[in-house]
Short mmCIF file of C-alpha atoms in Angstrom, two decimals:
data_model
loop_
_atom_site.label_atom_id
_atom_site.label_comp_id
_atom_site.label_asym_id
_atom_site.label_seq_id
_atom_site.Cartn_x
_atom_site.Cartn_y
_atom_site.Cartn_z
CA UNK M 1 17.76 -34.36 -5.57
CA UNK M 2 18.25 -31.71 -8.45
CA UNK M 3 19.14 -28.08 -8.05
CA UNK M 4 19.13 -25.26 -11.19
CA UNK M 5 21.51 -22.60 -10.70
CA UNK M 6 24.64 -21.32 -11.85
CA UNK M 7 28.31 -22.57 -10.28
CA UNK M 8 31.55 -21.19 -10.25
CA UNK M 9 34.41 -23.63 -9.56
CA UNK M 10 37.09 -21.42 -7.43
CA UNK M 11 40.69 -22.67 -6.78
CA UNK M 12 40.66 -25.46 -10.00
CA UNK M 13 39.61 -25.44 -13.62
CA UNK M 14 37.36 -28.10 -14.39
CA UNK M 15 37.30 -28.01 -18.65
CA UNK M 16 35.50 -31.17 -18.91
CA UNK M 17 32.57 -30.24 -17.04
CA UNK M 18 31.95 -26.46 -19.04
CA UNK M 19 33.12 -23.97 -16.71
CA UNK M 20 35.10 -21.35 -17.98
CA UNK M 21 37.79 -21.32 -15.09
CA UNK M 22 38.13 -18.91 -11.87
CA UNK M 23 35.37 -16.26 -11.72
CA UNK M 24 33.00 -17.37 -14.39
CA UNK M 25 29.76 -18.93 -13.44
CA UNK M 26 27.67 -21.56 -15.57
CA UNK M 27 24.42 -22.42 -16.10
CA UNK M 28 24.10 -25.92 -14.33
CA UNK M 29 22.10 -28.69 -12.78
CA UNK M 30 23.81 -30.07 -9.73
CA UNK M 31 22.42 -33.37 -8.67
CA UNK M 32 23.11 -35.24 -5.36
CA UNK M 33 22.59 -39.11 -5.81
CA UNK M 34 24.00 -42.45 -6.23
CA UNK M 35 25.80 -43.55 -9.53
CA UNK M 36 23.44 -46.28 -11.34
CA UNK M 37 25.85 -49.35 -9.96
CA UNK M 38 25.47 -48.14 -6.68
CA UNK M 39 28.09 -47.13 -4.52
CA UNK M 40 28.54 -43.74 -2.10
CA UNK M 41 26.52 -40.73 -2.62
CA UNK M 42 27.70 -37.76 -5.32
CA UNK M 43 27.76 -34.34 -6.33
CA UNK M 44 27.40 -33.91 -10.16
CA UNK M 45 27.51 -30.72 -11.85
CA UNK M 46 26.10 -30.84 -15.73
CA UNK M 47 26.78 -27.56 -17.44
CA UNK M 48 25.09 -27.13 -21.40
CA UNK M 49 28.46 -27.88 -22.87
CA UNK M 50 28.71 -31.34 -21.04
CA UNK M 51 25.85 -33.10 -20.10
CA UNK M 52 27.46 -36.11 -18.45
CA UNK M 53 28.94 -33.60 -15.58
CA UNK M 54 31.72 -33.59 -13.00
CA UNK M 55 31.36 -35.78 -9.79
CA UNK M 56 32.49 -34.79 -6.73
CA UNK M 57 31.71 -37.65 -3.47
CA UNK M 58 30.05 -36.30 -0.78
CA UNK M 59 30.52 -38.49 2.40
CA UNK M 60 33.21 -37.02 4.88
CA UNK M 61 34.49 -35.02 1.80
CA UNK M 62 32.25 -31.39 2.49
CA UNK M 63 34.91 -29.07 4.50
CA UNK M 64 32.59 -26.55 5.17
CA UNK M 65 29.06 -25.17 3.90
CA UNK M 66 29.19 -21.22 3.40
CA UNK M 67 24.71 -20.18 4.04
CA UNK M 68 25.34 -16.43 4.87
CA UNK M 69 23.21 -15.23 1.72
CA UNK M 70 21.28 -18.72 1.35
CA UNK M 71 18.05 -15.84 1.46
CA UNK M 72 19.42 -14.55 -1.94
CA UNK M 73 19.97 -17.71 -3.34
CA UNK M 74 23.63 -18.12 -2.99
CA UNK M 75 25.95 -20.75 -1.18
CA UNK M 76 29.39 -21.57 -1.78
CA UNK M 77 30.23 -25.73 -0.82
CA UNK M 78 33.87 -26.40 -0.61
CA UNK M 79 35.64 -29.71 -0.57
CA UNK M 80 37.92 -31.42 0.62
CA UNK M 81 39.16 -33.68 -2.56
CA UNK M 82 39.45 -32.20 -4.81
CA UNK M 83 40.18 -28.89 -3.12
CA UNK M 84 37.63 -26.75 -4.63
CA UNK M 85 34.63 -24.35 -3.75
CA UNK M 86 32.00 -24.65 -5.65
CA UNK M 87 29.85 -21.49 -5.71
CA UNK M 88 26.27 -21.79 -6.19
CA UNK M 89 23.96 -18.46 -7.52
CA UNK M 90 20.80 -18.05 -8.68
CA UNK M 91 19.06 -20.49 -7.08
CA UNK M 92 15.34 -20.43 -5.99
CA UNK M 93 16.10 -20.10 -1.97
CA UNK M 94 13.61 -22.64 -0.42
CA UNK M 95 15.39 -25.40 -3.12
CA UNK M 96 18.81 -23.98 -1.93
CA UNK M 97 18.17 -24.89 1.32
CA UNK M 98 16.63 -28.69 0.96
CA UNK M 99 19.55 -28.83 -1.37
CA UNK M 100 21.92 -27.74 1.41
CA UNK M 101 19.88 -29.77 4.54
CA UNK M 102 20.51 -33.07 2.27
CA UNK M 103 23.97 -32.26 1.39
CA UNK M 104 24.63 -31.99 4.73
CA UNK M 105 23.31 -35.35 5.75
CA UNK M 106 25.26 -37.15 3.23
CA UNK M 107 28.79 -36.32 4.19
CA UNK M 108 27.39 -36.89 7.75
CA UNK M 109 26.97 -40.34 6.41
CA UNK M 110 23.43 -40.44 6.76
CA UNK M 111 22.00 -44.46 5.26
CA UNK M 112 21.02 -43.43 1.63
CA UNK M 113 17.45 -44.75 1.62
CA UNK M 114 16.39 -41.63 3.60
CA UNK M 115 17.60 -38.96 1.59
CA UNK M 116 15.88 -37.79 -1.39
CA UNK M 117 18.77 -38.57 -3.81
CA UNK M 118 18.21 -38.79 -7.55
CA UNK M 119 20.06 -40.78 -10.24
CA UNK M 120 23.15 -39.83 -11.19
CA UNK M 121 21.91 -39.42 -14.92
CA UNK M 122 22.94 -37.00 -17.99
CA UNK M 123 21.38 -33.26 -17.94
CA UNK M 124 18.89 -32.73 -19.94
CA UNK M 125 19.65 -29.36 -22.81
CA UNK M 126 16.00 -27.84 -21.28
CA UNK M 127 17.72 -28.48 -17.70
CA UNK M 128 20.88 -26.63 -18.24
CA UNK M 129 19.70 -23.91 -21.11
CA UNK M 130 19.71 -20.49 -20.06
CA UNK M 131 17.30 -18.90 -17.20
CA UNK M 132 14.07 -18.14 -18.90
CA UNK M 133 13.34 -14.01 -18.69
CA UNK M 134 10.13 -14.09 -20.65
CA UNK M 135 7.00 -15.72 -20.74
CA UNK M 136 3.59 -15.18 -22.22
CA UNK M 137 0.37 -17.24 -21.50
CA UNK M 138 -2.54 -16.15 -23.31
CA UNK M 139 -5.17 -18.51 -22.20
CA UNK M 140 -6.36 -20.22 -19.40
CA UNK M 141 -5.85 -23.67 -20.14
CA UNK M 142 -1.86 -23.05 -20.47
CA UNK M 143 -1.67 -21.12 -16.88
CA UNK M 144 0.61 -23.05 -14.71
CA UNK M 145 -1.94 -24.53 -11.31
CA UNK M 146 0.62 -26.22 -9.67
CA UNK M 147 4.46 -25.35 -10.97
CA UNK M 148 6.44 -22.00 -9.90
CA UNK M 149 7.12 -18.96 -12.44
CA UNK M 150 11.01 -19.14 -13.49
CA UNK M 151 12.73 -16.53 -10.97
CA UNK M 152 14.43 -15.66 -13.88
CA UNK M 153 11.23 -13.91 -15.39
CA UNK M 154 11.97 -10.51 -16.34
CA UNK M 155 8.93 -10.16 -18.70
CA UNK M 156 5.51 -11.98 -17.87
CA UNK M 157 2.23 -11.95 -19.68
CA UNK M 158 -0.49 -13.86 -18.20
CA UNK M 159 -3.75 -12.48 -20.28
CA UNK M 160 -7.50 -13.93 -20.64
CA UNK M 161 -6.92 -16.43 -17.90
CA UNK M 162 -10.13 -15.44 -16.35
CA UNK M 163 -7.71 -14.23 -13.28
CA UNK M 164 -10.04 -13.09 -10.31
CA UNK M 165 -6.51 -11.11 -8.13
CA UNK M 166 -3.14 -11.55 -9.14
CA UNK M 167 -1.10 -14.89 -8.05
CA UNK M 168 1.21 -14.40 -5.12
CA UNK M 169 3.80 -16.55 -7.31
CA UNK M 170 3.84 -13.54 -9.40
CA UNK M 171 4.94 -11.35 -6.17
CA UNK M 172 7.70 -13.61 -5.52
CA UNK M 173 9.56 -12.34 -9.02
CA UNK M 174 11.69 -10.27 -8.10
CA UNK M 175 13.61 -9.28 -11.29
CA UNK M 176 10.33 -8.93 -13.50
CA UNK M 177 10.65 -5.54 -15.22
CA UNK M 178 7.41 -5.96 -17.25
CA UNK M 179 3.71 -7.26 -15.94
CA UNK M 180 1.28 -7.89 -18.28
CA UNK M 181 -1.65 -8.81 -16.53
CA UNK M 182 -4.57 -7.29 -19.41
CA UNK M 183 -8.20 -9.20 -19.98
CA UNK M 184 -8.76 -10.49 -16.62
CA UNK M 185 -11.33 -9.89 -14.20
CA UNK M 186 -8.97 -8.57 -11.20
CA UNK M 187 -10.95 -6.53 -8.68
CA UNK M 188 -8.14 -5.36 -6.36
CA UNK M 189 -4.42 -4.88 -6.31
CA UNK M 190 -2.17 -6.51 -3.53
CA UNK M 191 -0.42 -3.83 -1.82
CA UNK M 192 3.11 -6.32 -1.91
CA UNK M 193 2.71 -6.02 -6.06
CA UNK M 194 4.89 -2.76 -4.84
CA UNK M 195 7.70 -4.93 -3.77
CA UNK M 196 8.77 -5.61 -7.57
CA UNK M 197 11.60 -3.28 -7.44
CA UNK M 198 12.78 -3.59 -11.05
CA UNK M 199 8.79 -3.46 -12.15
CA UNK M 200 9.01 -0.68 -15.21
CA UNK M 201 5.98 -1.51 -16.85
CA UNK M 202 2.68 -2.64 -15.28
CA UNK M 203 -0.40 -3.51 -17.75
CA UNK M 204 -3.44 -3.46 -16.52
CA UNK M 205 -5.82 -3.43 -19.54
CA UNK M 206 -9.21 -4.45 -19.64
CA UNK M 207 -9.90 -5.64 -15.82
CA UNK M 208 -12.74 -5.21 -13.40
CA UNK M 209 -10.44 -2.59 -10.94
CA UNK M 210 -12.37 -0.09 -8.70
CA UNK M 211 -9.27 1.53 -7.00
CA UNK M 212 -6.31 1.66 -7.31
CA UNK M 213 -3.94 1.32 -4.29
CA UNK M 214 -2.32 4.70 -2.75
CA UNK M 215 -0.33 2.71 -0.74
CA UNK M 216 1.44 0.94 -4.13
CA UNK M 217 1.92 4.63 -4.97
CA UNK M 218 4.55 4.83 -1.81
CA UNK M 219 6.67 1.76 -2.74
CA UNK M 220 9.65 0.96 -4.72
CA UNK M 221 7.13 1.76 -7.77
CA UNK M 222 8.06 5.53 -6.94
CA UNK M 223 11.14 5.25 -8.35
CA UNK M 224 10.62 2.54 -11.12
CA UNK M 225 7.38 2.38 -12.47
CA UNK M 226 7.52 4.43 -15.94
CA UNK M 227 4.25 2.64 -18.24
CA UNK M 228 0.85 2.14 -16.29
CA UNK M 229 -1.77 1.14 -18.32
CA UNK M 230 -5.46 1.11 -16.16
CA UNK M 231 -7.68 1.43 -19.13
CA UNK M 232 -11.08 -0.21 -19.54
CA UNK M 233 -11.61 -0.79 -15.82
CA UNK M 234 -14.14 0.66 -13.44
CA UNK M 235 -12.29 3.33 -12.02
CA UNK M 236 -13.50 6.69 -10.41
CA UNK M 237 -10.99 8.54 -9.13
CA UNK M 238 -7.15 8.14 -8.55
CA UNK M 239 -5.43 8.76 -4.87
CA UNK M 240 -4.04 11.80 -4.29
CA UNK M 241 -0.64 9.73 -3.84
CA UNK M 242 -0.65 8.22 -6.79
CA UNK M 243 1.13 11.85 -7.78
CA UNK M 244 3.94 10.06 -6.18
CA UNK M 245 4.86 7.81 -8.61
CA UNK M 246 7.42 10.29 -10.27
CA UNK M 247 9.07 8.02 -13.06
CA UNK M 248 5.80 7.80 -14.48
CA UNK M 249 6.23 8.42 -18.74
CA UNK M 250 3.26 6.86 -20.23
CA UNK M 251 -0.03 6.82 -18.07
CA UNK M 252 -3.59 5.08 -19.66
CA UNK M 253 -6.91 5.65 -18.20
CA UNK M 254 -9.21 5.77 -20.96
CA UNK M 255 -12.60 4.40 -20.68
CA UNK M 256 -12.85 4.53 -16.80
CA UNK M 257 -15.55 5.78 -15.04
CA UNK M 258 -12.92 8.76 -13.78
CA UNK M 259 -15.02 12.18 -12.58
CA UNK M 260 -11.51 14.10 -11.73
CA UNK M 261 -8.01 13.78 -12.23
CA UNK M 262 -5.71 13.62 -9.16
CA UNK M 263 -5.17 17.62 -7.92
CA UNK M 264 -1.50 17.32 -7.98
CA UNK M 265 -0.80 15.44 -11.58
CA UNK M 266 1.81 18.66 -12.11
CA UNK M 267 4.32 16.76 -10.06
CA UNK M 268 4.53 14.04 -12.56
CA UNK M 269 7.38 16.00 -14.66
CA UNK M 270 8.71 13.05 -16.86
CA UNK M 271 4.79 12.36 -17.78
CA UNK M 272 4.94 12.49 -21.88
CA UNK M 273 2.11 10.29 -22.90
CA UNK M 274 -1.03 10.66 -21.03
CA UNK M 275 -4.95 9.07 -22.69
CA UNK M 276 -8.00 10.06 -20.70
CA UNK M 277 -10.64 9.35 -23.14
CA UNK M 278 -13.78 8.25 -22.74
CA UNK M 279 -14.48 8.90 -19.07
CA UNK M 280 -16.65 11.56 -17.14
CA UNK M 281 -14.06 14.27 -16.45
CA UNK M 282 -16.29 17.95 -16.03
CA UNK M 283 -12.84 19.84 -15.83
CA UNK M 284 -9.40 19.96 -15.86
CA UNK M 285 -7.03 20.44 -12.35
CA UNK M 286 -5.61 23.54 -12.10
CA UNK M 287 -2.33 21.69 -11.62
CA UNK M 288 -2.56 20.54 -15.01
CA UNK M 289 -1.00 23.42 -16.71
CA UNK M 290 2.09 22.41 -15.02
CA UNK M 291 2.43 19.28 -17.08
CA UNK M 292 4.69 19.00 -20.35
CA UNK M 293 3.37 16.13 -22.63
CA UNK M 294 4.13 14.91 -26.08
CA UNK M 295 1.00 13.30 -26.37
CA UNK M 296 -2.87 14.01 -25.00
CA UNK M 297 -5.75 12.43 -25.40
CA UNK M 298 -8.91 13.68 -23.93
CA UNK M 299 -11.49 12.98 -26.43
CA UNK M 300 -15.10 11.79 -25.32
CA UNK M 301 -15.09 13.88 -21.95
CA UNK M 302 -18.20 15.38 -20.93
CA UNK M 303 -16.45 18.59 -20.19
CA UNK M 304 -18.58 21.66 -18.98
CA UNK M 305 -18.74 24.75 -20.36
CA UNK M 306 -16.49 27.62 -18.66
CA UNK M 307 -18.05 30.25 -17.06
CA UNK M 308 -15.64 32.68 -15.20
CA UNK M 309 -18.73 35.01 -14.37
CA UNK M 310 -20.35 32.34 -12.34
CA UNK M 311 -18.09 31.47 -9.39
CA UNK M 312 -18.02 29.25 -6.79
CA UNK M 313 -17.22 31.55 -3.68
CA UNK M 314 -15.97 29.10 -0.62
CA UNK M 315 -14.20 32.08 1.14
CA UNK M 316 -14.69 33.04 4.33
CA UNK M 317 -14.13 36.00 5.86
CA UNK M 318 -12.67 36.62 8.70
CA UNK M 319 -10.31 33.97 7.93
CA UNK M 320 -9.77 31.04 10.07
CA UNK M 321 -7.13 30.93 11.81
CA UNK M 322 -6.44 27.61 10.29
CA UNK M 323 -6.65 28.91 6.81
CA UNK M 324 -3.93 31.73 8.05
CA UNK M 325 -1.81 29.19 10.01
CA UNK M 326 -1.98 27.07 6.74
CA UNK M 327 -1.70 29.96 4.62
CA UNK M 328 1.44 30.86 6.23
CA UNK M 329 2.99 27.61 6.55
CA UNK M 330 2.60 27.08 2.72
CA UNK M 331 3.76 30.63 1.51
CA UNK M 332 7.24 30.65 3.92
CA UNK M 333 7.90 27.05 3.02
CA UNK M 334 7.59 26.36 7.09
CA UNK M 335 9.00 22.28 7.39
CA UNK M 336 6.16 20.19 8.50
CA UNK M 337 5.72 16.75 8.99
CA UNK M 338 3.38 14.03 10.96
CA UNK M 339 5.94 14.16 13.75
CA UNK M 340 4.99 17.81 13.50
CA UNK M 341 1.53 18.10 13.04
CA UNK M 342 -2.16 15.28 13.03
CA UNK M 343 -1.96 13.45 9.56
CA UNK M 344 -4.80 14.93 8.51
CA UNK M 345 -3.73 18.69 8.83
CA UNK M 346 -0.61 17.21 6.42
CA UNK M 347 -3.11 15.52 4.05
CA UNK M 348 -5.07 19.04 3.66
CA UNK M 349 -1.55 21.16 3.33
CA UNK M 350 -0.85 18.45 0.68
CA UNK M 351 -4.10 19.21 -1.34
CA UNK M 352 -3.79 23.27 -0.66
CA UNK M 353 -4.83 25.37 -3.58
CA UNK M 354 -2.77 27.92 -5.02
CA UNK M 355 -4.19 31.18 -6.20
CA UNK M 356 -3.03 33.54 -9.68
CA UNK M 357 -1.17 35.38 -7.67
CA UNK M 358 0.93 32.44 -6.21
CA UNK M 359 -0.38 32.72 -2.67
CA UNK M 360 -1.85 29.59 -1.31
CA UNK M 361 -5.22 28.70 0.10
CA UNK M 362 -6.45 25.65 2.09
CA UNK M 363 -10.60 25.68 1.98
CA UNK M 364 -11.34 29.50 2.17
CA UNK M 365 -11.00 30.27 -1.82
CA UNK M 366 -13.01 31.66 -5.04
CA UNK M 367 -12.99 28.93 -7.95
CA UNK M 368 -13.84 29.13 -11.49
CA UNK M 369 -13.41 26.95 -14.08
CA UNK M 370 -11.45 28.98 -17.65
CA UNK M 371 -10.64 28.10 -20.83
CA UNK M 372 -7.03 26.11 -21.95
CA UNK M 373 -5.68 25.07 -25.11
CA UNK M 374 -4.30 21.84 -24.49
CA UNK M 375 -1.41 22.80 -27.26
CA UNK M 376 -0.21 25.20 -24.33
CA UNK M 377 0.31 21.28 -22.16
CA UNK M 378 1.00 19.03 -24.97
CA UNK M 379 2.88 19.01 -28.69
CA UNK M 380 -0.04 16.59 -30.07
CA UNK M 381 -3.42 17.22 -28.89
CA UNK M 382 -6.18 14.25 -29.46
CA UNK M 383 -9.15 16.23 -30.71
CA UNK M 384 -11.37 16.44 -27.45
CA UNK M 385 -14.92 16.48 -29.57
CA UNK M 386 -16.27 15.36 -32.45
CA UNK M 387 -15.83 19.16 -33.55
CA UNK M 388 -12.61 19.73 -33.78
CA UNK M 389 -12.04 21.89 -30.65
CA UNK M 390 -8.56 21.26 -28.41
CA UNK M 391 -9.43 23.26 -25.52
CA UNK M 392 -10.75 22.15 -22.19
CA UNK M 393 -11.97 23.68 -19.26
CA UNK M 394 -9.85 24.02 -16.21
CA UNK M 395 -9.72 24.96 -12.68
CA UNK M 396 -8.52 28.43 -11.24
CA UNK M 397 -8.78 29.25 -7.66
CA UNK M 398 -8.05 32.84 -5.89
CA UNK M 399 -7.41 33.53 -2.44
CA UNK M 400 -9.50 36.64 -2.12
CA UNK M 401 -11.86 38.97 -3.47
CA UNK M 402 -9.07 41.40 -5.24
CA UNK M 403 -6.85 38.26 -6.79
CA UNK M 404 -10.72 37.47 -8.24
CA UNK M 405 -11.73 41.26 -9.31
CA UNK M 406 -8.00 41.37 -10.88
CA UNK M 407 -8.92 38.50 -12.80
CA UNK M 408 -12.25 39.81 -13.94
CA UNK M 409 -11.26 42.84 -15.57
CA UNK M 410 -8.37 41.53 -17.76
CA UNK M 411 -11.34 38.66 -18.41
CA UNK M 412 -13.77 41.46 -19.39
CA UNK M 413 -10.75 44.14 -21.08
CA UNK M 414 -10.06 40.84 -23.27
CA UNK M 415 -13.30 39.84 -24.36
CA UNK M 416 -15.05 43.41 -24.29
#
């Protein structure tokens, strides 16, 4: 039996098998067999600069077996002759513990024809090179059906495989930083693909996706996610979460079938690079002009044509007394929570509008669509027609009937 990790020899410096001495780890193969002339059963550790290994016999010679973080991979076997531990990291966990079971077994004295041993034979330079952190498959015929992805992986590119959902060998990668999975035909997203704590960049180019996850927008990826690339799929809309992914620098969503952008996109403040083109957007969220880019590309949006005289009056007066509950709760900065209050009344306080004159306003409002020059968002603007223009239309909301007259006669001073 054959085990990749790394191992640090504690308590003895062992030159001839490659390790460096006392706190230094090595890229090695440890083997448990039987030398080719028979005899007991062994421990041999081949590190890259010797091949042939260390032996170390294993029957009535393990002292003790230290499993405590066998989850992450780790163990630490210590001898009794010669007195050494030898520390073993960065192993895949389920081989760690088969590994461990048959170790076990042998210094029990278990008859050798029952234990999967291997022969006792020289490393191989591919078996003791250095853990593999990227990997890029570009075709079907080359994606691996029945081996594992190197734990290692820290980069992993898996495009026109004709992938119908993403492989749950992919999930178990824990230190992958970058996730190509572009020119597939993935439908849906697995809600664990937000376990990938280290995930920075997640490509998503050219796939058959209809939604994308909000619950992936309350994971780790919060904090790490910083590229997302969702272009060329068959999106509509975005969750109102996905908001929450605040590390979020480069965002692409061009050619989607998008007819709005998520309400509160102003909360992404270390956005810089952000491509809508090529969808269905009518307008612009009012949240929008909260955003500071480097780079925006709207172009080949069917964008409507502002009309500030022509609004759409949802208020309602008397108000509620939901609207002046909410109102209130919004304006004071009142703590609220679902321990607090029904989910959905959190949802809707989430989504509240907020009016020119910085009041909010939950569903009892006056909305308009205006005029902004995306220069005012963004240093480089992506011409948004085929004539030249860089302004868009975009939503403005007001909480009553003087916030909109207000409005109305600067509109008409300015343009009179």
């Amino acid at each position: 039996m054959r085990l990749r990790c790394e191992v640090e020899v504690l308590s003895q410096l062992l030159p001839s098998c490659g390790l460096q001495g006392r706190g230094r780890a090595a890229r090695a193969l440890v083997s448990l067999g039987r030398p080719p002339g028979g005899g007991g059963v062994y421990l041999m550790v081949c590190t890259a600069r010797d091949r042939t290994g260390a032996r170390y016999k294993v029957q009535q010679n393990v002292e003790r077996l230290f499993t405590r973080f066998v989850e992450q991979g780790k163990a630490t076997v210590r001898l009794r002759e010669p007195a050494v531990d030898l520390r073993l990291s960065k192993a895949n966990a389920s081989d760690l513990k088969t590994f461990l079971s048959a170790l076990r077994l042998a210094h029990q004295g278990t008859d050798a024809g029952v234990l999967p041993l291997s022969p006792l034979v020289p490393a191989k330079n591919s078996e003791v090179e250095k853990p593999k952190t990227k990997m890029i498959i570009t075709s079907r015929r080359d994606y691996p059906l029945t081996k594992s992805f190197p734990y290692s992986l820290e980069h992993l590119q898996t495009s026109y495989c004709k992938l119908a959902r993403v492989d749950t060998r992919v999930l178990c990668l824990k230190k992958l930083r970058k996730l190509d999975l572009s020119h597939n035909h993935i439908k849906q997203l697995p809600a664990t693909l937000g376990d990938l704590v280290c995930l920075q960049e997640l490509d998503l180019h050219d796939n058959h996706l209809e939604s994308f996850s909000g619950a992936l927008c309350c994971s780790s990826l919060q904090k790490s996610l910083q590229f997302l690339d969702l272009s060329q799929n068959r999106l509509r809309a975005l969750p109102l979460e996905f908001c929450e992914l605040r590390g979020l620098v480069n965002v692409k969503l061009d050619d989607n079938e998008l007819v709005r952008l998520p309400c509160r996109v102003g909360q992404l403040s270390r956005l810089r690079f952000l491509s809508a083109a090529r969808n269905k957007l009518p307008f612009l969220p009012s949240d929008f002009r909260r955003l500071s880019l480097e780079n925006l590309d709207l172009f080949g949006n069917p964008f409507e044509q502002p009309n500030p005289l022509v609004p759409n009056i949802q208020l309602k007066i008397p108000l509620t007394l939901l609207e002046c509950a909410a109102r209130a709760t919004i304006n004071h900065r009142i703590p609220y929570g679902c321990h607090l209050l029904p989910s959905h009344l959190c949802e809707d306080l989430g989504v509240a509008k907020t009016c020119q004159c910085g009041s909010a306003c939950l569903s009892s409002f006056i909305q308009i669509t205006v005029t902004m020059n995306l220069h005012h968002v963004a240093h480089t603007v992506v011409l948004v027609d085929n004539m030249g223009g860089t302004d868009a239309p975009i939503l403005c909301y007001f909480c009553s009937l003087h916030c909109y007259s207000q409005f109305l006669d600067r509109h008409l001073q300015s343009n009179g």
